[in-house]
Every structure is written in C-alpha cells, then in structure tokens.
PDB file of C-alpha atoms in Angstrom:
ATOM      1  CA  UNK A  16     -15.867   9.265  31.000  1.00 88.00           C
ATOM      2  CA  UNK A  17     -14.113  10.895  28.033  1.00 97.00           C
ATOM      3  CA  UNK A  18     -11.699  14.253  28.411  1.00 97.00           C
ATOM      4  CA  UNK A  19     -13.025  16.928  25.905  1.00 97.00           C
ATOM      5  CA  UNK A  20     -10.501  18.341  23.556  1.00 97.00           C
ATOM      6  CA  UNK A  21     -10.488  22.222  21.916  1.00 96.00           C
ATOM      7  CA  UNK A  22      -7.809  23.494  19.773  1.00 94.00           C
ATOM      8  CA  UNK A  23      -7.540  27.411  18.720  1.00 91.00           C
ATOM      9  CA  UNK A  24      -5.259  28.908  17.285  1.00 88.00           C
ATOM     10  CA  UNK A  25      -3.203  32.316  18.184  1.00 85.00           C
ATOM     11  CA  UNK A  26      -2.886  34.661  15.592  1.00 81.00           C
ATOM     12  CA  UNK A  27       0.800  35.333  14.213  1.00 80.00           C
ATOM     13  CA  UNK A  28       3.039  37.987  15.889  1.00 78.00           C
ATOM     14  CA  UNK A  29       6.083  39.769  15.471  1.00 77.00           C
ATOM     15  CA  UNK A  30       7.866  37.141  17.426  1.00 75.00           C
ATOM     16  CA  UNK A  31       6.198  33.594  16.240  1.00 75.00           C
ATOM     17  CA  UNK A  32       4.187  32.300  13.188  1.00 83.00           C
ATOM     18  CA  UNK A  33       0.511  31.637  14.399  1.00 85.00           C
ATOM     19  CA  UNK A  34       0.413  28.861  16.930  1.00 88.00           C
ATOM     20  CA  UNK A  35      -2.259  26.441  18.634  1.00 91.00           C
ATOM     21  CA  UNK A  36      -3.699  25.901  22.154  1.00 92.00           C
ATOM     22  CA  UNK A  37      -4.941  22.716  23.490  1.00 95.00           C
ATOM     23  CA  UNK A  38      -7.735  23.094  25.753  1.00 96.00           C
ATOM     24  CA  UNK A  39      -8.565  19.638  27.518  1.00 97.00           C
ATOM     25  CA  UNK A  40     -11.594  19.806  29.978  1.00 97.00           C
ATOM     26  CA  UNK A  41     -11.552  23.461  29.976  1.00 95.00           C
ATOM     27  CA  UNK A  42      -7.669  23.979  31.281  1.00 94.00           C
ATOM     28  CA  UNK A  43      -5.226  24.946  28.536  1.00 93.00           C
ATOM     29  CA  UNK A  44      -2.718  22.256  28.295  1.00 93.00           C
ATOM     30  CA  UNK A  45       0.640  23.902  27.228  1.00 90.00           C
ATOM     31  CA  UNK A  46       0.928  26.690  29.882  1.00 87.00           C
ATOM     32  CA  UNK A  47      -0.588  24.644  32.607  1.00 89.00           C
ATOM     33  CA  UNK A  48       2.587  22.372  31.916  1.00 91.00           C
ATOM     34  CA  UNK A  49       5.535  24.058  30.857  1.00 86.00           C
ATOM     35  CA  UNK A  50       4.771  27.596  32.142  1.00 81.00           C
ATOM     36  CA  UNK A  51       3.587  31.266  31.070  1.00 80.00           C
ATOM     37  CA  UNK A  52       5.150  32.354  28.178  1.00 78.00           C
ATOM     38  CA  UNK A  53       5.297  28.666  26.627  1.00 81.00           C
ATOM     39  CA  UNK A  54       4.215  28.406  23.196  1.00 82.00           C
ATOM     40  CA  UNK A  55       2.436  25.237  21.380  1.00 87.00           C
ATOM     41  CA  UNK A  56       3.300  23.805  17.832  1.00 87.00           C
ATOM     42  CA  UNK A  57       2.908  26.177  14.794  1.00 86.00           C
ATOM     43  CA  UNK A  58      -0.829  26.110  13.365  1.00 86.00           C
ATOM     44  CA  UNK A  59       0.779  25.164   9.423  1.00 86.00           C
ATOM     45  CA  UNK A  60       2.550  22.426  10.540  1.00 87.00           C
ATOM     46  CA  UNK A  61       0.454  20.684  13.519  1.00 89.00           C
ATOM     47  CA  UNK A  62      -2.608  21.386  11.027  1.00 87.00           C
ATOM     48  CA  UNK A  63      -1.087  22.157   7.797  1.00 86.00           C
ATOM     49  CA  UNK A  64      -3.999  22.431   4.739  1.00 82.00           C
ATOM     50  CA  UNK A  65      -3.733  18.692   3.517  1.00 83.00           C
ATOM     51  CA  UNK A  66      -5.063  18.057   6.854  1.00 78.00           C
ATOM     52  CA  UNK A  67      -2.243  14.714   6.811  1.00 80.00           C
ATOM     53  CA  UNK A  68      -0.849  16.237  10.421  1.00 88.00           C
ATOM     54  CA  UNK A  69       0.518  14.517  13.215  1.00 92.00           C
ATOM     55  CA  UNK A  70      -2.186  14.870  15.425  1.00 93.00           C
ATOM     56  CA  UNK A  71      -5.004  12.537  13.248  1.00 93.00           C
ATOM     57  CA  UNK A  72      -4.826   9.849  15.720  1.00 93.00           C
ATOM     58  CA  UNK A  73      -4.415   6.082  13.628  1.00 92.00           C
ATOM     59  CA  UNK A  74      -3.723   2.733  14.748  1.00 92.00           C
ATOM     60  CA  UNK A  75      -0.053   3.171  14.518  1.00 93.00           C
ATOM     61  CA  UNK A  76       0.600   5.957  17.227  1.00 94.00           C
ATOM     62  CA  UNK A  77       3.029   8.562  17.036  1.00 94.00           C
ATOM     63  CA  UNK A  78       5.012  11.065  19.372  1.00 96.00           C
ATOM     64  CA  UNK A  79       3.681  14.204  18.791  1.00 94.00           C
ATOM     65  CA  UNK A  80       5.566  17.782  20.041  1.00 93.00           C
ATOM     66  CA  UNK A  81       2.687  19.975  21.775  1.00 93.00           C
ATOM     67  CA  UNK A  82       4.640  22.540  23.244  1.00 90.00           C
ATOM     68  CA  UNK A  83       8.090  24.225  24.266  1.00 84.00           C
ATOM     69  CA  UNK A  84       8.970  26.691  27.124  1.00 78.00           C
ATOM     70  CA  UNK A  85       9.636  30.216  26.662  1.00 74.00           C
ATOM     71  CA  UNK A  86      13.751  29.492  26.775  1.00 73.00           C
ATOM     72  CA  UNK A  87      12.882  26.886  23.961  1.00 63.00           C
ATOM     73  CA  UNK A  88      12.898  23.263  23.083  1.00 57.00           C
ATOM     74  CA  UNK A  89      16.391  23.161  22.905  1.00 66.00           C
ATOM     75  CA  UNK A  90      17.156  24.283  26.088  1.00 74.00           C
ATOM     76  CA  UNK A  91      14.977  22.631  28.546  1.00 79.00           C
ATOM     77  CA  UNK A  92      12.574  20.026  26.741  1.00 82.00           C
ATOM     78  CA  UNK A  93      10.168  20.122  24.891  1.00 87.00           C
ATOM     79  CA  UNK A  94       6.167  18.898  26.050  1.00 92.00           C
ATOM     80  CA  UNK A  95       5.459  15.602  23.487  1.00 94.00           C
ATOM     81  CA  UNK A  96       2.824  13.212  23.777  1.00 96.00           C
ATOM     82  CA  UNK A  97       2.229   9.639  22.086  1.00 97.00           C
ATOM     83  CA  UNK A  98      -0.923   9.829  20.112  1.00 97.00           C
ATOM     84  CA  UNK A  99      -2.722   6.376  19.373  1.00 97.00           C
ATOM     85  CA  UNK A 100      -5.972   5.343  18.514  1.00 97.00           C
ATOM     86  CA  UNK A 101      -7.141   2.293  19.607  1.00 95.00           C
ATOM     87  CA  UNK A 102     -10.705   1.458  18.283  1.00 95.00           C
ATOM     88  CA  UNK A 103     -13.230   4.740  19.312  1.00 97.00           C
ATOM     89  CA  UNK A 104     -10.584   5.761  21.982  1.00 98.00           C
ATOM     90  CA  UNK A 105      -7.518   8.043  20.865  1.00 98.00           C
ATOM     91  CA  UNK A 106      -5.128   8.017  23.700  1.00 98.00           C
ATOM     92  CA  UNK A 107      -2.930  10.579  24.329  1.00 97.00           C
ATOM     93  CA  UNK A 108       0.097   9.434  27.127  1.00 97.00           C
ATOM     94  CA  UNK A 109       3.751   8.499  27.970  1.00 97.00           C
ATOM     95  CA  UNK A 110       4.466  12.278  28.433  1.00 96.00           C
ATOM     96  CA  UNK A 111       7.964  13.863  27.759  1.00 93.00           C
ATOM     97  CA  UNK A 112       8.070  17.105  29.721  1.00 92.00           C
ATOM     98  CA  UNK A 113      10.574  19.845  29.840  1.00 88.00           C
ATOM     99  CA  UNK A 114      13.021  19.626  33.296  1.00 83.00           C
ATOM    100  CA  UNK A 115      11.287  20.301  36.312  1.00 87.00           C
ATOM    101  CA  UNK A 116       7.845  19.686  35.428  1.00 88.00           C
ATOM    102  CA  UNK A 117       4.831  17.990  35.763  1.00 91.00           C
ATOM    103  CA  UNK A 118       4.047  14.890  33.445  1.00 94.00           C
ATOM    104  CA  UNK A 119       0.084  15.213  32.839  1.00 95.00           C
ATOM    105  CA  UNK A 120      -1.968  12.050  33.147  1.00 96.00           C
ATOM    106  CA  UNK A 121      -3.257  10.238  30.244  1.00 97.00           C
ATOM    107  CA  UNK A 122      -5.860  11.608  28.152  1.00 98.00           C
ATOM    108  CA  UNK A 123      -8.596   9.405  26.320  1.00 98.00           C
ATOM    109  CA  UNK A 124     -11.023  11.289  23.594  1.00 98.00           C
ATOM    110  CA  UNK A 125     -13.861   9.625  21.975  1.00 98.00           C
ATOM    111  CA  UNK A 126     -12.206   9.406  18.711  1.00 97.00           C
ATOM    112  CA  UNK A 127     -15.355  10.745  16.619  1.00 97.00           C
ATOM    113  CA  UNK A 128     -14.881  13.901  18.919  1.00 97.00           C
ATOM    114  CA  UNK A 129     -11.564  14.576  18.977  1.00 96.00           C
ATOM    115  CA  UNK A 130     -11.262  14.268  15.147  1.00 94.00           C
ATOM    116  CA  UNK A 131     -14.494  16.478  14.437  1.00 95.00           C
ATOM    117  CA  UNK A 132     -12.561  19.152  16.292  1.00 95.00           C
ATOM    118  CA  UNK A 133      -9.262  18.633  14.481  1.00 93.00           C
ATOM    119  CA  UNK A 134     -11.719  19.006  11.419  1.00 91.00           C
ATOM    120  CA  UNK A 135     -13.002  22.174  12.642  1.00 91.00           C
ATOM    121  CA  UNK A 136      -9.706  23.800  13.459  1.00 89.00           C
ATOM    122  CA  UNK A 137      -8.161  22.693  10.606  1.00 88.00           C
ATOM    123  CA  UNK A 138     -10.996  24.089   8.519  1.00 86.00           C
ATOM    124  CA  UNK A 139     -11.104  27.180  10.376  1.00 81.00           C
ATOM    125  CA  UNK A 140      -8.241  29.478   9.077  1.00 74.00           C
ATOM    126  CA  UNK A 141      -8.653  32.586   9.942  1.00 70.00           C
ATOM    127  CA  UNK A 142      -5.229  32.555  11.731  1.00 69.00           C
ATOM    128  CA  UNK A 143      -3.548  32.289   8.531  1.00 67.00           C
ATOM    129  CA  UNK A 144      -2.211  35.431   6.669  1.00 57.00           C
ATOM    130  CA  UNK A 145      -2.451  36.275   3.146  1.00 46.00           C
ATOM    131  CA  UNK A 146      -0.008  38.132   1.141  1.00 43.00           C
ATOM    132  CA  UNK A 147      -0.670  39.341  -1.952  1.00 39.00           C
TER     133      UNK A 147
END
C-alpha cells in the first residue's frame, strides 16, 4: 500500500514568505516532527514557477530540506529527506531530524500520484502576492 501525499501552501505573513505543508496520510508532516511553531520550505523555492524544484522525484535522488523548528535550522537541525524515484515508486527516507526528535519512517508514493499533486500545487498560486 502506497502513503498519500498533499501539499498546501500557507499564505505569506509579516514574519515569513508563504510556505508549504506536507500532509502524508492525513497527518501534517513538519509539525508532527519538529514541533508547533515549525515552519516548512518557502512555496517559491520548494515549487518555484519553472516547476524544476527539488521535490520532482528522478532517478538520481536528492536530499531535500522539508522543514526547520521555530528556533531555526541553524540552531537545532533542520527536517531533510532523500527523495528518489525508483521506477513507479518515489521514496522518500534516510531522515535528518532536528536534536531530540523523532526520525519518521520511510515514505513510498505511487510516483504518478505524488507528481500530479506537485503539479497541482505548483499550478495553484494563489499563495503568491502580486505587487504592482
């Protein structure tokens, strides 16, 4: 059985740009891991409008940053996943995790799936604000 992946996207604040959610199986993966008041990657550069981001999932995997506590990065880790795809599967796994927590398990997407919603959310903007 596959995991189901969702991304949305937060609108911007006064504090951060707009940023995305994971939502595998239901649960929202960045504050189920590295706490309340985490934050995931900015929307323009996990899904920036080329749509050449780092999470399209290829044959040649890549670590991918997902998220960052509310102290930052910097200070205590960030979340980062390896993203491969290997045939209809993409694999998400060998977790880095900021100190004290909780590595997830591996993730596998059906690969047609997981990059129809990556179309979708990069395709749906509305996060984004104009400035004229």
């Amino acid at each position: 059985m596959f995991n189901r992946l969702e991304v949305s996207a937060l609108p911007p604040g006064p504090r951060w740009a707009a940023q995305l959610q994971f939502w595998v199986d239901s649960e929202e993966l960045v504050s189920e891991v590295v706490g309340e008041g985490g934050r995931g990657p900015f929307a323009e550069e996990a899904l920036p409008a080329d749509g050449h981001g780092p999470l399209w999932a290829t044959g040649e995997g890549r670590r991918v940053v997902l998220g960052e506590p509310e102290c930052t990065g910097g200070c205590c880790g960030y979340l980062s996943v390896f993203v491969q795809r290997r045939g209809g599967i993409v694999e998400w796994s060998e977790w880095q995790v900021p100190v004290d927590k909780v590595r997830p398990p591996a993730f596998h997407f059906d690969a047609d799936q997981y990059h129809a919603e990556l179309t979708r959310a990069l395709t749906d903007r509305r996060w984004q604000v104009h400035t004229e």
